[in-house]
PDB file of C-alpha atoms in Angstrom:
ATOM      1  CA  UNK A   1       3.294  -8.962   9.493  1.00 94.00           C
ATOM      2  CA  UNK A   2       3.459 -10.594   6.041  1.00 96.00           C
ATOM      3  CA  UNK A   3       4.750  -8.427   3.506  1.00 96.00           C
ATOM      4  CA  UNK A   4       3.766  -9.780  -0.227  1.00 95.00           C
ATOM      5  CA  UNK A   5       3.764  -7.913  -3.494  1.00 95.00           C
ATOM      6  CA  UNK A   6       0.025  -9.007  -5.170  1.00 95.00           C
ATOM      7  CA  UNK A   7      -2.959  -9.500  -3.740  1.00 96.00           C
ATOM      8  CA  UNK A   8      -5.544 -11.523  -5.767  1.00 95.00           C
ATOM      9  CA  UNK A   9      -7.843 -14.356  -4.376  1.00 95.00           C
ATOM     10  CA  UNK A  10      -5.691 -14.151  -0.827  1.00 95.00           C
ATOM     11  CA  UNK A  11      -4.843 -17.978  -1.552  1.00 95.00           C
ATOM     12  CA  UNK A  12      -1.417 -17.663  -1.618  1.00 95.00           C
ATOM     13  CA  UNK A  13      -1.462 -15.217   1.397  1.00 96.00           C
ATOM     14  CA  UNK A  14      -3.215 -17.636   3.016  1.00 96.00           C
ATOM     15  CA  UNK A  15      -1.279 -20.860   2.892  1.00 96.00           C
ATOM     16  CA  UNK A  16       2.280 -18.433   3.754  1.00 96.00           C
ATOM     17  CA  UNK A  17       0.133 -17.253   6.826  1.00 97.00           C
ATOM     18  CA  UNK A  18      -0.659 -20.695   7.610  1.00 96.00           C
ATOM     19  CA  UNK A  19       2.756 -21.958   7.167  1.00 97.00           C
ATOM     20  CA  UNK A  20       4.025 -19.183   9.718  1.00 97.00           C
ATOM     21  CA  UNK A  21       1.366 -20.081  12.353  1.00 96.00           C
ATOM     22  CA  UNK A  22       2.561 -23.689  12.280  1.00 97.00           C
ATOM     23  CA  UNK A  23       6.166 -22.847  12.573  1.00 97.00           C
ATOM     24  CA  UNK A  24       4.688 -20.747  15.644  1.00 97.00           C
ATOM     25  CA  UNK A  25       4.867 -17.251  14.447  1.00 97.00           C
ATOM     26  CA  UNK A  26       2.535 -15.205  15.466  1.00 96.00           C
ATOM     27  CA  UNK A  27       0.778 -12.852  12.174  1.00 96.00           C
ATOM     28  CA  UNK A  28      -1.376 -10.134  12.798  1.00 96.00           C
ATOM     29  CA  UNK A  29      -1.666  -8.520   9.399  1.00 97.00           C
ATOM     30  CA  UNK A  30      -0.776  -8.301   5.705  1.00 97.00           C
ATOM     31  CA  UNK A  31       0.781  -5.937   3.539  1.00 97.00           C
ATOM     32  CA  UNK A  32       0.561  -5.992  -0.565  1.00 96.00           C
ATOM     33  CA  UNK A  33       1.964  -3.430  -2.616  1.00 96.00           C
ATOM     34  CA  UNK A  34      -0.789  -4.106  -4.833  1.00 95.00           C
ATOM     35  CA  UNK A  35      -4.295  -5.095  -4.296  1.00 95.00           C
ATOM     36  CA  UNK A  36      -6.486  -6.296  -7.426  1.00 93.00           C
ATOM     37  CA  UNK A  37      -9.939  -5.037  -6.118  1.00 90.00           C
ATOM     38  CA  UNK A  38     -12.236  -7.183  -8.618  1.00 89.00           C
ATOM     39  CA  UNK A  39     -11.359 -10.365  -6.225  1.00 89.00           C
ATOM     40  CA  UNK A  40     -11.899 -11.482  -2.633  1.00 91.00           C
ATOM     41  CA  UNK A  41      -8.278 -11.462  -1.502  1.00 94.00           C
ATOM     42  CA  UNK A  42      -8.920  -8.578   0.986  1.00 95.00           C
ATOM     43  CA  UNK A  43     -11.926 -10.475   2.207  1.00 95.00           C
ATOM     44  CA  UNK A  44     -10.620 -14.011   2.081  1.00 95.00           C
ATOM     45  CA  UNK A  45      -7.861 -12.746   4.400  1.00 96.00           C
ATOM     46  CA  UNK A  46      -9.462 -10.211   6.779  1.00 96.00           C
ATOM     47  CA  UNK A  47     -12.185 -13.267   7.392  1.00 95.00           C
ATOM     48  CA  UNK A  48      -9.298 -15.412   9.079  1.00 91.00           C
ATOM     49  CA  UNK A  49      -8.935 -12.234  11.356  1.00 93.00           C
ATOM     50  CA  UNK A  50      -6.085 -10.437   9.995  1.00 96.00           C
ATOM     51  CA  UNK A  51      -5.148  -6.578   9.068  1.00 97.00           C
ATOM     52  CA  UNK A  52      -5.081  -5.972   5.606  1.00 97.00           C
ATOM     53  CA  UNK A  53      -3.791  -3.166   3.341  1.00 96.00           C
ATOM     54  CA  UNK A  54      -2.005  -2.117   0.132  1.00 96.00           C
ATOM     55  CA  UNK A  55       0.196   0.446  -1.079  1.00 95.00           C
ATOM     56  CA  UNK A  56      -1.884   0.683  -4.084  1.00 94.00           C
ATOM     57  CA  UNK A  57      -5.658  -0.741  -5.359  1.00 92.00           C
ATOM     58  CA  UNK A  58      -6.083  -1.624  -8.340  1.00 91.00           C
ATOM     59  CA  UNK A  59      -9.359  -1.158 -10.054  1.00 86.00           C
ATOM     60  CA  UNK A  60      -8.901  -2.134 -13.329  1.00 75.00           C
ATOM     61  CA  UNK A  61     -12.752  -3.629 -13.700  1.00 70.00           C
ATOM     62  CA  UNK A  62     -16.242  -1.697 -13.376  1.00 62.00           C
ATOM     63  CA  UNK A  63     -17.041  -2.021  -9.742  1.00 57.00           C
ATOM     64  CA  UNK A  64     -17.419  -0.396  -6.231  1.00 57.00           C
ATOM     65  CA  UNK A  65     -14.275   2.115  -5.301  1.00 59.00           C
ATOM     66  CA  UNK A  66     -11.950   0.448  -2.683  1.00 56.00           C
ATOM     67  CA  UNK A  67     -12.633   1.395   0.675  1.00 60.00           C
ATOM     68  CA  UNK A  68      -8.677   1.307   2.045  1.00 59.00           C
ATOM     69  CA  UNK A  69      -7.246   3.779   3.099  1.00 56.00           C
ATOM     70  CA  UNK A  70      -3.958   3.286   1.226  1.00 53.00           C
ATOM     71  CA  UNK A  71      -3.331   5.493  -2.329  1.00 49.00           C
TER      72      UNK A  71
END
């Protein structure tokens, strides 16, 4: 699991999942504590087959409510 604190365009995310595969770990998910809902983070990352969730969205845009679970 990759614990990170903001979740944007998933870029970042990405590349320290990446890193982590080559070094051999093995990462099954990713947890933000905060989750910027306006961009395609959660998507970017949950297309390369991982879990993803935050300990808080944040919808600071017009748009469609998050659908996590998470507060």
């Amino acid at each position: 699991m990759l614990v990170d604190d903001i979740l944007n365009s998933g870029r970042s995310a990405a590349r320290a999942v990446a890193l982590l595969r080559s070094d051999g770990f093995e990462v099954c998910g990713v947890l933000t504590l905060f989750n910027f809902t306006w961009s395609n983070g959660r998507s970017r990352l949950e297309a390369e087959g991982l879990w993803v969730d935050s300990l808080l969205d944040l919808n600071l845009r017009d748009g469609p409510r998050s659908a996590s679970d998470s507060l």
